[in-house]
mmCIF file of C-alpha atoms in Angstrom:
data_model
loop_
_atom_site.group_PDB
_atom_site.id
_atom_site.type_symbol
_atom_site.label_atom_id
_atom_site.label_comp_id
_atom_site.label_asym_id
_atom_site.label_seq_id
_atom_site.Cartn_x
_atom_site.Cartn_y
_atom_site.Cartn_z
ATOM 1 C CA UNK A 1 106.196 65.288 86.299
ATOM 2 C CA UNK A 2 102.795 66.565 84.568
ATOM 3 C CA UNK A 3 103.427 69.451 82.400
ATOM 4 C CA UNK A 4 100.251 71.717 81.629
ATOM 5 C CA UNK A 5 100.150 73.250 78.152
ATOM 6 C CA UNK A 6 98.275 76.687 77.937
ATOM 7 C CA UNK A 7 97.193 78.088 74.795
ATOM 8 C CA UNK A 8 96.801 80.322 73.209
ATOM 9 C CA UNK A 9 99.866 81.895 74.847
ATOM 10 C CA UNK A 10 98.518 85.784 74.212
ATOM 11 C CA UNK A 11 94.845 86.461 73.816
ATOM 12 C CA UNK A 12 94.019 89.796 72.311
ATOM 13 C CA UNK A 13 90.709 91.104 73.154
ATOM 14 C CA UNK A 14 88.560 94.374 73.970
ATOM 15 C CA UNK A 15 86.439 94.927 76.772
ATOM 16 C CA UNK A 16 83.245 93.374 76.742
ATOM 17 C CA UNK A 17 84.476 90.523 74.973
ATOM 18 C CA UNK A 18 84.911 86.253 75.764
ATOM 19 C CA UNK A 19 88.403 85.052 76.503
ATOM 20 C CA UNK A 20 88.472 81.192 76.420
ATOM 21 C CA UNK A 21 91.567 79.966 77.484
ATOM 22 C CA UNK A 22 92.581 76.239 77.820
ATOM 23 C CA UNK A 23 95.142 74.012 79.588
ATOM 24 C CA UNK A 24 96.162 70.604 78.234
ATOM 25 C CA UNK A 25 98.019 68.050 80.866
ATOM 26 C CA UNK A 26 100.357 65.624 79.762
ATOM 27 C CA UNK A 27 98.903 62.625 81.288
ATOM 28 C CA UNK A 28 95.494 62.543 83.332
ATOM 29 C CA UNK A 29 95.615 64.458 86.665
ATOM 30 C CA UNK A 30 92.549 62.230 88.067
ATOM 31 C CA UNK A 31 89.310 63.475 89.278
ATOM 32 C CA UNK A 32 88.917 68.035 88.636
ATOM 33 C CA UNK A 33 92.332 68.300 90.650
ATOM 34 C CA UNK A 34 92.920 72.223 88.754
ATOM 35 C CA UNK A 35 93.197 75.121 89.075
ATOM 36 C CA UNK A 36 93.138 78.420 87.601
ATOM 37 C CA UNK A 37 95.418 81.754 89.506
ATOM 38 C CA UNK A 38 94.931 85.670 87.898
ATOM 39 C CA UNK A 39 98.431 87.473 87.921
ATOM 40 C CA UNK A 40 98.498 91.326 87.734
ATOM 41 C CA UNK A 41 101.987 92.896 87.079
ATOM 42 C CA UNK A 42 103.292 93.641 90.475
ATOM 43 C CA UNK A 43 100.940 92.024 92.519
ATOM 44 C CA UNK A 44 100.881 88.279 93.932
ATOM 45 C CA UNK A 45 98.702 85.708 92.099
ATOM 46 C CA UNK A 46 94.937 85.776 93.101
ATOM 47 C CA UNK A 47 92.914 82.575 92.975
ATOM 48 C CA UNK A 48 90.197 82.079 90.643
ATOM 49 C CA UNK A 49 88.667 78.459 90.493
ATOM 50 C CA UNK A 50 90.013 75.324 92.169
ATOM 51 C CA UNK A 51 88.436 71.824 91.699
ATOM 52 C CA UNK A 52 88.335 72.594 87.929
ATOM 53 C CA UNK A 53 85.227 74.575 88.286
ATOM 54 C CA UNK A 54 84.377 76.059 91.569
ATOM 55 C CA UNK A 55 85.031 79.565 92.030
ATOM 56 C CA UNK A 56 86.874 80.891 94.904
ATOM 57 C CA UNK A 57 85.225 83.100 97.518
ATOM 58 C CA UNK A 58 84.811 86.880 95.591
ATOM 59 C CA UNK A 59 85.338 86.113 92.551
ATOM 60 C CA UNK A 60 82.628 87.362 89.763
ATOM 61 C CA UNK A 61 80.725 84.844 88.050
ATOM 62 C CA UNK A 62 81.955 86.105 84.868
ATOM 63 C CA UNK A 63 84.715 83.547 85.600
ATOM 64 C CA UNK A 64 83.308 79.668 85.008
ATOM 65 C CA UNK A 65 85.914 76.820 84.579
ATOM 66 C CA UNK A 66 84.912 73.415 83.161
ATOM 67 C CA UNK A 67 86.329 69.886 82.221
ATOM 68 C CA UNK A 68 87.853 67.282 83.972
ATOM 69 C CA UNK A 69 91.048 64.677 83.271
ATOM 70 C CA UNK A 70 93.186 66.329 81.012
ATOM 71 C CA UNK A 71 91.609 68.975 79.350
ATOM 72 C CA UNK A 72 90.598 72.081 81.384
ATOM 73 C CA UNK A 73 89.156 75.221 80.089
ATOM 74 C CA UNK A 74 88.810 78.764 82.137
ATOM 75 C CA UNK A 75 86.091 81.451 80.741
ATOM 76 C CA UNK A 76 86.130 84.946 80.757
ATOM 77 C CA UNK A 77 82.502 86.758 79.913
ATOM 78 C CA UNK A 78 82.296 90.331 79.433
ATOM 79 C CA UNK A 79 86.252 90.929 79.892
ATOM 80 C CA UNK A 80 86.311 93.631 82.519
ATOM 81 C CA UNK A 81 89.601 96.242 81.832
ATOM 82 C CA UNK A 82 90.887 94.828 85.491
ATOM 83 C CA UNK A 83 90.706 90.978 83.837
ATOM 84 C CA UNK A 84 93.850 92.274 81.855
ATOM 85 C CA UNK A 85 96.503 89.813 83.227
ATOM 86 C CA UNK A 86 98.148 86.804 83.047
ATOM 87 C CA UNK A 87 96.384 83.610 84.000
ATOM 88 C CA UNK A 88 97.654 80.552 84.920
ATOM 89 C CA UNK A 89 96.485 77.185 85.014
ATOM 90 C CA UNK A 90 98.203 74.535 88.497
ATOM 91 C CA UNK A 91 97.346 71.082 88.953
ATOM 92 C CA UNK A 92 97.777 69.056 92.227
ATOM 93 C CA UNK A 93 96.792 65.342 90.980
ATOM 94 C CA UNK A 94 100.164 63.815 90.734
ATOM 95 C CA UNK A 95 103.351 65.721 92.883
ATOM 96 C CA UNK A 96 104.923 67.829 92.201
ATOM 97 C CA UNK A 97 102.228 69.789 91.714
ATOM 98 C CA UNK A 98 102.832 71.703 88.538
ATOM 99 C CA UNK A 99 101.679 75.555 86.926
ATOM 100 C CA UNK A 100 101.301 76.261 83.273
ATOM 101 C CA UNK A 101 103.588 78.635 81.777
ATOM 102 C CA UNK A 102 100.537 81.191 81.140
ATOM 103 C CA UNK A 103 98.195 82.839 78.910
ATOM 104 C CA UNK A 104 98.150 86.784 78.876
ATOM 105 C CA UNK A 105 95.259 88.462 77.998
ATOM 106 C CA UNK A 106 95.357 91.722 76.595
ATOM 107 C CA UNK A 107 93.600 95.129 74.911
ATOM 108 C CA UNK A 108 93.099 94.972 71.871
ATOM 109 C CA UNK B 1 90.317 85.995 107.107
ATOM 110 C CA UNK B 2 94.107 85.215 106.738
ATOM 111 C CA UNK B 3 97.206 87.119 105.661
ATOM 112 C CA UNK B 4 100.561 85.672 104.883
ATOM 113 C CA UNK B 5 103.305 89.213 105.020
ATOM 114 C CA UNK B 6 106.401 87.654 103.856
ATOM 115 C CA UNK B 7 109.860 89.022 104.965
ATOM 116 C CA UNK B 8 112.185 91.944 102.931
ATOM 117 C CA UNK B 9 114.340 91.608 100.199
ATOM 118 C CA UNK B 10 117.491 89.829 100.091
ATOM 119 C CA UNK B 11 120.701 90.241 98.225
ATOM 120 C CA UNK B 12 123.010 87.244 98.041
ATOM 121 C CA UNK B 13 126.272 86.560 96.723
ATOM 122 C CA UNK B 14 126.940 83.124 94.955
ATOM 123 C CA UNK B 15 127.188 80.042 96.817
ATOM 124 C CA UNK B 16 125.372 81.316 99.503
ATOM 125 C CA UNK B 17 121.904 80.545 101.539
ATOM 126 C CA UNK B 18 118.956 82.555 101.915
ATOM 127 C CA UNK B 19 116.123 81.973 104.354
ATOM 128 C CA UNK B 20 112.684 83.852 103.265
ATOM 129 C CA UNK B 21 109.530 83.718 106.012
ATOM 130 C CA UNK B 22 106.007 84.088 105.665
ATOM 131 C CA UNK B 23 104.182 84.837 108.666
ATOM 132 C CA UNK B 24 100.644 84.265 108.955
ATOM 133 C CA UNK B 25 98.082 86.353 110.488
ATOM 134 C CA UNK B 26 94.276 86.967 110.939
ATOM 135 C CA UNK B 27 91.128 84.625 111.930
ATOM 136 C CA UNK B 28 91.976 81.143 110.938
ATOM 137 C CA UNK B 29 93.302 77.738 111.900
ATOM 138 C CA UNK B 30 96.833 77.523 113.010
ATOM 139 C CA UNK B 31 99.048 74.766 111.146
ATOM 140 C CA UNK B 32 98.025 75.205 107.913
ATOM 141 C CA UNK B 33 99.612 73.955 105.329
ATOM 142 C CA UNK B 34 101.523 76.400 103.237
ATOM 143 C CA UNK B 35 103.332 76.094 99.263
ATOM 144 C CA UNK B 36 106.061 78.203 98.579
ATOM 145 C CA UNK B 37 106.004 79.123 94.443
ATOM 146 C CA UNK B 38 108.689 81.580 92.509
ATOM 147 C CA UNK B 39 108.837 83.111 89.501
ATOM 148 C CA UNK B 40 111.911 84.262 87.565
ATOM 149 C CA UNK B 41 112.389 87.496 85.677
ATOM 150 C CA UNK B 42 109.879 87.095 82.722
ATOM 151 C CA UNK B 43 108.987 83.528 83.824
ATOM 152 C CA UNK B 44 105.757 81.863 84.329
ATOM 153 C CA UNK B 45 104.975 80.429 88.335
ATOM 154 C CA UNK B 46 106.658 77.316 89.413
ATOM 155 C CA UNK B 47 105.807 75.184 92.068
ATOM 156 C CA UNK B 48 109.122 74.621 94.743
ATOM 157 C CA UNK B 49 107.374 72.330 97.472
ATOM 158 C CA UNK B 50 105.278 72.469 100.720
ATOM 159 C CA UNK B 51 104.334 71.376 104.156
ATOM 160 C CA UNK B 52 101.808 70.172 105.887
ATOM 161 C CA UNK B 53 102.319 70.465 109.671
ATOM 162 C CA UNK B 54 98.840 69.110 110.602
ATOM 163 C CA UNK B 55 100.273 65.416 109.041
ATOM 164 C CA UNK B 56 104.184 66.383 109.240
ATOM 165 C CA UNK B 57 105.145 66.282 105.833
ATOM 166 C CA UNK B 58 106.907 68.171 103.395
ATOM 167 C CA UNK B 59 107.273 67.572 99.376
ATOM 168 C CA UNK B 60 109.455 69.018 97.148
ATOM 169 C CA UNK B 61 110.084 69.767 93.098
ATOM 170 C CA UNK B 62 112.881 67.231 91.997
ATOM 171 C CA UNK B 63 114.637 69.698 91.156
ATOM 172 C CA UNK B 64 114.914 71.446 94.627
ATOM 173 C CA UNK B 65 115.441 68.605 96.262
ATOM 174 C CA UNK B 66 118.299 68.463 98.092
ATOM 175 C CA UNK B 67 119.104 72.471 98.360
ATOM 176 C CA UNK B 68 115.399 73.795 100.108
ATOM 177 C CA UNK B 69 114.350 73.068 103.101
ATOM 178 C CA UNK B 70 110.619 74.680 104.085
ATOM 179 C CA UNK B 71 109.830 74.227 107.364
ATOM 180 C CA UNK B 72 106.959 75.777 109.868
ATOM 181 C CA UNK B 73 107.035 77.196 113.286
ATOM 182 C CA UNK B 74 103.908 76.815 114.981
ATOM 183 C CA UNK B 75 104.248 79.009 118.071
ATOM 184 C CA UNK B 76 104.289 81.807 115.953
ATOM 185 C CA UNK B 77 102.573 80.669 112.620
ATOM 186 C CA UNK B 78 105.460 81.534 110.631
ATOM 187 C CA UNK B 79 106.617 79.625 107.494
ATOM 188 C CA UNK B 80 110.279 79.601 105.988
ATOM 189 C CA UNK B 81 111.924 78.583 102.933
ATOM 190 C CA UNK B 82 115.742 78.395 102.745
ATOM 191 C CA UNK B 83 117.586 77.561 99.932
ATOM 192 C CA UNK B 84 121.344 76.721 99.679
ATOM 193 C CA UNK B 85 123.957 77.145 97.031
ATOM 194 C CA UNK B 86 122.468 79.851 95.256
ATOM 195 C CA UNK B 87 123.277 80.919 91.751
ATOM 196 C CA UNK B 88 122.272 83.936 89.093
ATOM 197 C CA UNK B 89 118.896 81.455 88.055
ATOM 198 C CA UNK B 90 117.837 81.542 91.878
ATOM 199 C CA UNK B 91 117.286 85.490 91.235
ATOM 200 C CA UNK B 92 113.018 85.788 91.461
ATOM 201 C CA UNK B 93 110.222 86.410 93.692
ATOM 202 C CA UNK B 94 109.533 84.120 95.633
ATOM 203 C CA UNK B 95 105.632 83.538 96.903
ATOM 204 C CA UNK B 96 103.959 81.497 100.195
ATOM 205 C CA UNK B 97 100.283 80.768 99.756
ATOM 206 C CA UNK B 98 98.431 78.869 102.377
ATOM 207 C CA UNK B 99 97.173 75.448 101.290
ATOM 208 C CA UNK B 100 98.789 72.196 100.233
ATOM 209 C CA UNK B 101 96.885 71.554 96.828
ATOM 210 C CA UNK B 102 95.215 74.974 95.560
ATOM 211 C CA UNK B 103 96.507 77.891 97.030
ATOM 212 C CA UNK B 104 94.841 80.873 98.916
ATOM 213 C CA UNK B 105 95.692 83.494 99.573
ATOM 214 C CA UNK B 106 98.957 84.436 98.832
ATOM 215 C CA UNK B 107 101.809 86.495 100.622
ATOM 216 C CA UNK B 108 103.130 89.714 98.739
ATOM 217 C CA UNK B 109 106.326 88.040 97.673
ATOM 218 C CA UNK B 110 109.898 88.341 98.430
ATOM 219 C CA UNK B 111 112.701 89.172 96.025
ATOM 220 C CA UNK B 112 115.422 87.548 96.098
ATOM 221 C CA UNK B 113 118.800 88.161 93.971
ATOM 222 C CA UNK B 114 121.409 86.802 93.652
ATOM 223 C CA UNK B 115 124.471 88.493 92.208
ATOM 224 C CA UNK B 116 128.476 88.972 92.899
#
C-alpha cells in the first residue's frame, strides 16, 4: 500500500503567519488523486481540498493546495487562531486508499 | 445538504462484534457511496474500507479484511460497519464520510472500546 509522509510533523506558528505543510507518497498516486482533511480536537475531520488543489465548498481561500504525482503541498496564508489543528493529507490513486499520519499546527 | 448522525457508543468485551451505523439525512442522492475511517487514542486517521452501492462494491484495508463487513441499506439510507473479534487495539472512534475517494462530509463519530 502507498504510505504518505507528512512533514514537518508539528508546525509552530502565530497568527497571521504561512504554514506550508507537505506530503510525500511512496510511489506515484497518478493524476492529483489527494487530498487534504482539517481535524479539530473533538470534532470529526472537515475537508479542505480534494483533487490536489481544488477547494471544497466553504472553505477560505487562504487554503491553496498544489502539486501533482508524489509530492503534494497544502498552504495556509494568514493562519487564522481557528486553523489551529491537525491536518492530514489521504490519497485515493491506488486502494487502499491511505491518510498521512499528520501535521499539527500550533501557537507559537 | 447531507448529514451522516452515526449511532451511540459501544462497550465491548474481547472477542466480541460490534456493529456501528451511519444514517444519512438531508437533500441529496440516495446510494451514495460511503468510507468508514478510525482513529485510535493519539493516532493519526486510517482508512478501513468502503462501498459503493450505485456499482455494488465494497473494498477493504488488508488488514481488515476478513473481520469488517460494511454494508448499506438503501430503504433507509443507513450505512453499517461491523467488525468481529475485537481486541484492546480496536478501542477508537470510528468515522463514516460520504464518498468513495475524497470524503465529505463526515458523521460525528462513534466510540468504540473495547475492554474486559
Amino acid at each position: 500500500e502507498i504510505v504518505l509522509t507528512q512533514s514537518p510533523g508539528t508546525l509552530s506558528l502565530s497568527p497571521g503567519e504561512t504554514a506550508t505543510l507537505s506530503c510525500r507518497a511512496s510511489q506515484n498516486i497518478g493524476s492529483s488523486y489527494l487530498a487534504w482533511y482539517q481535524h479539530r480536537p473533538g470534532q470529526a475531520p472537515r475537508l479542505l481540498i480534494h483533487t490536489a488543489s481544488t477547494r471544497a465548498t466553504g472553505v477560505p481561500d487562504r487554503f491553496s493546495g498544489s502539486g501533482s504525482g508524489a509530492d503534494v503541498t497544502l498552504t495556509i496564508s494568514r493562519l487564522e487562531p481557528e486553523d489551529f489543528a491537525v491536518y492530514y493529507c489521504q490519497q485515493y490513486g491506488v486502494l487502499p486508499w491511505t491518510f498521512g499520519q499528520g501535521t499539527k499546527v500550533e501557537i507559537k | 445538504q447531507v448529514q451522516l448522525v452515526q449511532s451511540g457508543a459501544e462497550v465491548k468485551k474481547p472477542g466480541s462484534s460490534v456493529r456501528v451505523s451511519c444514517k444519512a439525512s438531508g437533500d441529496a442522492l440516495s446510494n451514495f457511496a460511503v468510507t468508514w475511517v478510525r482513529q485510535a487514542p493519539g493516532q493519526g486517521l486510517e482508512w478501513m474500507g468502503r462501498i459503493v452501492p450505485m456499482v455494488g462494491i465494497t473494498n477493504y484495508a488488508p488488514k481488515f479484511q476478513g473481520r469488517v463487513v460494511i454494508t448499506a441499506d438503501k430503504s433507509t439510507r443507513t450505512y453499517y460497519l461491523e467488525m468481529t473479534s475485537l481486541t484492546s487495539d480496536d478501542t477508537a472512534m470510528y468515522f463514516c464520510a460520504r464518498g468513495g475517494n475524497w470524503l465529505d462530509p463526515w458523521g460525528q463519530g462513534t466510540l468504540v472500546t473495547v475492554s474486559s
